[in-house]
Short mmCIF file of C-alpha atoms in Angstrom, two decimals:
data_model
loop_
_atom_site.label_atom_id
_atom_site.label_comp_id
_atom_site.label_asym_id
_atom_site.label_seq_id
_atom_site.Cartn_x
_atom_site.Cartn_y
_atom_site.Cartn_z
CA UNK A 1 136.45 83.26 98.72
CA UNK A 2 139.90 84.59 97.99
CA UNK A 3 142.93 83.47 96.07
CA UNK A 4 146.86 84.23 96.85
CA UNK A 5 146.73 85.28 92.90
CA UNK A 6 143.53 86.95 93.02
CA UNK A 7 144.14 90.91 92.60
CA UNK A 8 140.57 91.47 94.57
CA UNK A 9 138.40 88.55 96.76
CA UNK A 10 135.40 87.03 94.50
CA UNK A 11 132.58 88.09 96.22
CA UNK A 12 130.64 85.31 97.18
CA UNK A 13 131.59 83.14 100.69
CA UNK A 14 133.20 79.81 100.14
CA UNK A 15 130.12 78.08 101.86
CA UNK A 16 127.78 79.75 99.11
CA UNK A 17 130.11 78.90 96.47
CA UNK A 18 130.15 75.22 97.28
CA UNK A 19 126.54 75.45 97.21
CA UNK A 20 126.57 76.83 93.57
CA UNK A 21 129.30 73.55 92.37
CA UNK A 22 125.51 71.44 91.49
CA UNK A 23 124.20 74.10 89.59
CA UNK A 24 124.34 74.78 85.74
CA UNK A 25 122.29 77.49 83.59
CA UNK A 26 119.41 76.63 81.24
CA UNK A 27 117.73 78.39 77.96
CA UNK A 28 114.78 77.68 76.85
CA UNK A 29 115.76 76.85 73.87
CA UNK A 30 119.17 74.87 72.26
CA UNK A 31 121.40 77.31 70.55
CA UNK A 32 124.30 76.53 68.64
CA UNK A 33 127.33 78.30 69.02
CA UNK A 34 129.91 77.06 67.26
CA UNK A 35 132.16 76.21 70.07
CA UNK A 36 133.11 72.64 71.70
CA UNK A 37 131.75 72.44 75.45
CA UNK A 38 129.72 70.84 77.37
CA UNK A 39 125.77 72.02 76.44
CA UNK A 40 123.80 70.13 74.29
CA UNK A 41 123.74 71.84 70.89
CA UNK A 42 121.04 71.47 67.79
CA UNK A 43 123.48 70.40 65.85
CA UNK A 44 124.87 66.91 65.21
CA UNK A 45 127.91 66.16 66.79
CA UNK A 46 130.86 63.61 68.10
CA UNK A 47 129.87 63.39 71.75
CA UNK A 48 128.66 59.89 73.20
CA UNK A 49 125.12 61.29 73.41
CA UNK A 50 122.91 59.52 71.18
CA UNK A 51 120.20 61.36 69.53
CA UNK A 52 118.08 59.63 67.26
CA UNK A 53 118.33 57.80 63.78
CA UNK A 54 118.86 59.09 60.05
CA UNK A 55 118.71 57.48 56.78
CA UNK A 56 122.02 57.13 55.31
CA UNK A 57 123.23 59.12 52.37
CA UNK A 58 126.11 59.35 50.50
CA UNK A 59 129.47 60.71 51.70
CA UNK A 60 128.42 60.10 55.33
CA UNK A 61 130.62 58.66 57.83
CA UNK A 62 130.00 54.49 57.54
CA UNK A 63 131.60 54.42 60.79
CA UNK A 64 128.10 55.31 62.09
CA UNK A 65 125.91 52.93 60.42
CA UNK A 66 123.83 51.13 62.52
CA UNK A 67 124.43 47.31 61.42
CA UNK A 68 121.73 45.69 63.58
CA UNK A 69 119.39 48.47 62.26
CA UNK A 70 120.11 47.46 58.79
CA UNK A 71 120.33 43.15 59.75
CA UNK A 72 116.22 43.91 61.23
CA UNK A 73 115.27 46.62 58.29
CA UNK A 74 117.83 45.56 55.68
CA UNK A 75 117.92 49.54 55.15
CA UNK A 76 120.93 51.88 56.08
CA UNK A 77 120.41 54.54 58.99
CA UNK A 78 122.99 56.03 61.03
CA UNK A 79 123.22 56.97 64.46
CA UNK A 80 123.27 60.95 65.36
CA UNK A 81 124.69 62.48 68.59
CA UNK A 82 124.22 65.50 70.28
CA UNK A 83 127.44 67.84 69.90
CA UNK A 84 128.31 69.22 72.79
CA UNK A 85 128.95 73.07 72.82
CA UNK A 86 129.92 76.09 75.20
CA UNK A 87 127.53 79.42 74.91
CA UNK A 88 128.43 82.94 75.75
CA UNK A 89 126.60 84.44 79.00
CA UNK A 90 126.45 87.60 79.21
CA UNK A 91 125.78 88.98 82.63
CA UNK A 92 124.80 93.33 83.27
CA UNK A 93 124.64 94.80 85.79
CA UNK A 94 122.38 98.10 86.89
CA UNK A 95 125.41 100.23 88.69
CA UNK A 96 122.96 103.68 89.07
CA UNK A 97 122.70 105.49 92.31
CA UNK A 98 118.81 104.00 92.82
CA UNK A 99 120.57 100.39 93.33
CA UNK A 100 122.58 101.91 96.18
CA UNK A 101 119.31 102.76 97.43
CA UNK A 102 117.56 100.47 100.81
CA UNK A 103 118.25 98.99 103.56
CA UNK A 104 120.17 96.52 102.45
CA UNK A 105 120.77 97.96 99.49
CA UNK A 106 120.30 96.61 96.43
CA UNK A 107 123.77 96.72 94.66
CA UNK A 108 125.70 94.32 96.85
CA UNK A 109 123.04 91.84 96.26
CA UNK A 110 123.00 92.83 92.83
CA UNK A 111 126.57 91.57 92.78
CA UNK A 112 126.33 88.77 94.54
CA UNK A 113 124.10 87.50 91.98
CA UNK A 114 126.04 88.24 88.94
CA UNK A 115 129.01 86.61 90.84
CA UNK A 116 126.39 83.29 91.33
CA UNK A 117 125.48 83.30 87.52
CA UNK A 118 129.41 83.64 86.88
CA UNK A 119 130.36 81.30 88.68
CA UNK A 120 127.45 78.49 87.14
CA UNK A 121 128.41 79.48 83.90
CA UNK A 122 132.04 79.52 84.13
CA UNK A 123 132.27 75.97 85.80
CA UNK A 124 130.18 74.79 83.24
CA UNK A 125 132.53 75.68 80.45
CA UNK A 126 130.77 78.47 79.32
CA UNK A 127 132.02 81.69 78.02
CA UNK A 128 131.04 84.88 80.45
CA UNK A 129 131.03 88.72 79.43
CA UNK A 130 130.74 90.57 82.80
CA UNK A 131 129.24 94.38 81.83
CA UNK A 132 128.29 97.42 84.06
CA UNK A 133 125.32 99.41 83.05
CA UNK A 134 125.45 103.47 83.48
CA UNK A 135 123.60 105.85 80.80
CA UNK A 136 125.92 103.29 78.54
CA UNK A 137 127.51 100.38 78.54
CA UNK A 138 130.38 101.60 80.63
CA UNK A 139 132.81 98.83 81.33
CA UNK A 140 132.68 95.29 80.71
CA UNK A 141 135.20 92.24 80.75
CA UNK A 142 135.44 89.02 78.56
CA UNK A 143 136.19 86.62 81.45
CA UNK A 144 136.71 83.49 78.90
CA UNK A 145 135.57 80.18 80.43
CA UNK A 146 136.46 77.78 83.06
CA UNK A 147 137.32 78.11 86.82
CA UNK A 148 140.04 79.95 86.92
CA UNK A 149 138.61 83.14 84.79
CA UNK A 150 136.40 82.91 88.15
CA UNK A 151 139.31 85.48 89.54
CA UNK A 152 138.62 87.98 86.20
CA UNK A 153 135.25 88.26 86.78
CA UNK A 154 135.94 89.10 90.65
CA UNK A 155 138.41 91.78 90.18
CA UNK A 156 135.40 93.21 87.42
CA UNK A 157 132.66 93.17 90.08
CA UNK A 158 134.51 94.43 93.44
CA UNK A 159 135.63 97.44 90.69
CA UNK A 160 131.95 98.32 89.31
CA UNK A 161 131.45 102.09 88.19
CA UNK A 162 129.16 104.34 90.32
CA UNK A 163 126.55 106.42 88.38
CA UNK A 164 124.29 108.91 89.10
CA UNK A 165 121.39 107.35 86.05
CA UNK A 166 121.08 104.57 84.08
CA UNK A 167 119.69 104.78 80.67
CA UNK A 168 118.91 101.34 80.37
CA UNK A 169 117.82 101.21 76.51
CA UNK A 170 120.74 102.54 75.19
CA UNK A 171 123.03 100.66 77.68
CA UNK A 172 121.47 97.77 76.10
CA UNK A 173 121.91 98.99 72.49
CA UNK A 174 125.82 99.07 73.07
CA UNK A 175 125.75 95.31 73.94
CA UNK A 176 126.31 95.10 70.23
CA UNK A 177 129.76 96.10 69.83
CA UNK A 178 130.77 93.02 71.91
CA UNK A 179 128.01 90.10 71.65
CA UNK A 180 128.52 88.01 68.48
CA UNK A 181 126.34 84.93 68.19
CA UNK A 182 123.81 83.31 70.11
CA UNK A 183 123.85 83.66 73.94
CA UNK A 184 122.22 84.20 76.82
CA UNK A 185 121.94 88.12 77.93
CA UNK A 186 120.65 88.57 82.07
CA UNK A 187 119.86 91.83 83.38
CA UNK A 188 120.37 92.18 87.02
CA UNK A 189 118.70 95.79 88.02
CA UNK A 190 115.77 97.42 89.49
CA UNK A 191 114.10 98.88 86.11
CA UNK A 192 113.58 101.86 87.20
CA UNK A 193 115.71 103.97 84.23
CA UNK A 194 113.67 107.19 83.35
CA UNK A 195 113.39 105.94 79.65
CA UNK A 196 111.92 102.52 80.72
CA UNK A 197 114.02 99.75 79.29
CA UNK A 198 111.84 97.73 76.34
CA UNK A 199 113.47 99.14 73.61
CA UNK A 200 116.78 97.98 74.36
CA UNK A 201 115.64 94.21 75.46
CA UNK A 202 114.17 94.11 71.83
CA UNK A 203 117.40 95.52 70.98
CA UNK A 204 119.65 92.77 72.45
CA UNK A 205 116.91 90.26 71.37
CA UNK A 206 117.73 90.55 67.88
CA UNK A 207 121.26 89.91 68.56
CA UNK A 208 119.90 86.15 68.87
CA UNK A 209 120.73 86.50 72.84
CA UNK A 210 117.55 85.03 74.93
CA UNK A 211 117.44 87.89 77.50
CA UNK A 212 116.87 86.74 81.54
CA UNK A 213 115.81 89.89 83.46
CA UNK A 214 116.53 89.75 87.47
CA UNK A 215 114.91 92.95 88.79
CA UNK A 216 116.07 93.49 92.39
CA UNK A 217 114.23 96.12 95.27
CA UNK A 218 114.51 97.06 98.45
CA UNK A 219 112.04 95.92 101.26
CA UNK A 220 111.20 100.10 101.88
CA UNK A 221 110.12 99.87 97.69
CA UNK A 222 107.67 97.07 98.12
CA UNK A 223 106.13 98.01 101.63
CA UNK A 224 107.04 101.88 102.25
CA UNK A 225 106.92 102.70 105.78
CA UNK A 226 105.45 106.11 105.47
CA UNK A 227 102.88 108.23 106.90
CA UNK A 228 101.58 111.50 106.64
CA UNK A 229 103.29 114.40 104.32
CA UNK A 230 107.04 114.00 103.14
CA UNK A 231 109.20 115.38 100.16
CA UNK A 232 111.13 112.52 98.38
CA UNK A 233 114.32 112.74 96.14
CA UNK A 234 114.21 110.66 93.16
CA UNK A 235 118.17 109.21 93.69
CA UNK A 236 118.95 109.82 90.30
CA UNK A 237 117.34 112.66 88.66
CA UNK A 238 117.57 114.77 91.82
CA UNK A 239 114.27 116.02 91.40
CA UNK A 240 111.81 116.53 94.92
CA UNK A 241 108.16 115.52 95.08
CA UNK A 242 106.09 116.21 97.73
CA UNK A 243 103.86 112.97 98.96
CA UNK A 244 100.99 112.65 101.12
CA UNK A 245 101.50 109.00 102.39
CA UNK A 246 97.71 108.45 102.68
CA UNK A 247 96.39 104.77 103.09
CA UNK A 248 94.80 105.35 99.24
CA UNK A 249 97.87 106.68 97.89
CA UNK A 250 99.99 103.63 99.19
CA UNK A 251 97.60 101.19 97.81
CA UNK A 252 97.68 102.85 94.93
CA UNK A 253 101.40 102.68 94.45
CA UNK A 254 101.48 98.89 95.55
CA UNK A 255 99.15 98.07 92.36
CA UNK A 256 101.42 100.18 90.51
CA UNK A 257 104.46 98.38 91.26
CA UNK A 258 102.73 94.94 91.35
CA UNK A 259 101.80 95.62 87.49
CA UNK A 260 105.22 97.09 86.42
CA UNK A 261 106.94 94.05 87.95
CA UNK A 262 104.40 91.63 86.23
CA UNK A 263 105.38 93.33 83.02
CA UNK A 264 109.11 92.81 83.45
#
């Protein structure tokens, strides 16, 4: 998909991008943000979506009395709507040398789906952050909302830093210097940071952001195709370990992984 004012192509094919037009994000829970848009809010509002029924007290708008309510009741109530709102996504992305790892690799899927999510969210009236992940939060773009901001986010994503290792938790500490308010937060990586990454999820948690974590790996991660003695090189520490593929030892790392994904 490209655009004669586009600086760089958005990353996803036209035919996927039509695909993505029925789509539109979810939280688990409403969250008010402040902003007019079009996601159902907690809070009362103007919008032609009725709610449900409150007794009327002084000051309110009489414009909203419910006259056959009070001709069958012969008691005031008034008729609440859902206000409509925008919300801020916020969408990461792992960009350490272990996601450049596989066959395919994991970053270009890696940004393929933050270009998905962008895309949902943007169409949808919602406010996008786009962020890159290193050992900090090392680049990230306020896209704004609506289609066209579609372009921003591109130009962010084909330009994505290149790091060696990824220290997730404090990556996810910086997201405070540029997440105000409720939002959603989705981490798109493969989790597997030296540090582990809990501490900063609880971090961004208490920002009020409900946190979505994608974690993305390579076919050769899940099902290694090994046999007999080899040295590995972990991508981004550097360091070598000698393994002795052994049917045990592969089990043994399946259950591994199948826990630590479980736990994500």
């Amino acid at each position: 998909m490209a655009s004669e004012n586009s600086i760089s192509p958005f990353p996803l094919d036209a035919s996927i991008v039509q695909r993505l037009d029925s789509l539109a994000l979810l939280t688990r829970r409403p969250m008010a943000s402040g902003r007019p848009g079009r996601r159902r809010s907690p809070l009362a509002g103007s919008s032609m979506e009725f709610s449900d029924y409150r007794r009327y007290a002084p000051g309110d708008d009489f414009r909203r009395i419910d006259w056959r309510a009070y001709a069958r009741l012969e008691r005031l109530f008034l008729r609440v709507f859902e206000a409509e709102e925008n919300l801020t996504i916020t969408v990461l992305i792992d960009c350490s040398d272990s996601m450049h790892h596989g066959k395919p690799a994991k970053a270009p899927l890696a940004t393929a789906l933050a270009a998905a999510i962008s895309y949902v969210a943007l169409k949808c009236e919602d406010r996008v952050i786009v962020g890159a992940l290193t050992d900090r939060l090392a680049a990230y773009r306020k896209a704004g909302s609506g289609k066209n901001a579609i372009w921003t986010v591109g130009e962010f994503l084909n330009r994505l830093p290149h790091s060696g290792t990824t220290d997730l938790n404090r990556a996810l500490y910086d997201l405070g210097r540029i997440v105000s308010g409720p939002g959603l937060t989705i981490v798109i990586s493969d989790f597997l940071a030296p540090g582990g990454y809990r501490t900063g999820i609880r971090a961004v948690r208490q920002l009020r952001q409900e946190v979505a974590l994608l974690q993305i790996l390579a076919p050769d991660e899940l099902e290694p195709d090994l046999q007999g003695d080899w040295r590995l090189r972990d991508s981004e520490g550097g360091e070598n370990v000698d393994v002795s593929a052994s049917p045990s030892v592969l089990s043994a790392y399946r259950q591994r992984l199948a826990l630590f994904t479980q736990e994500l």
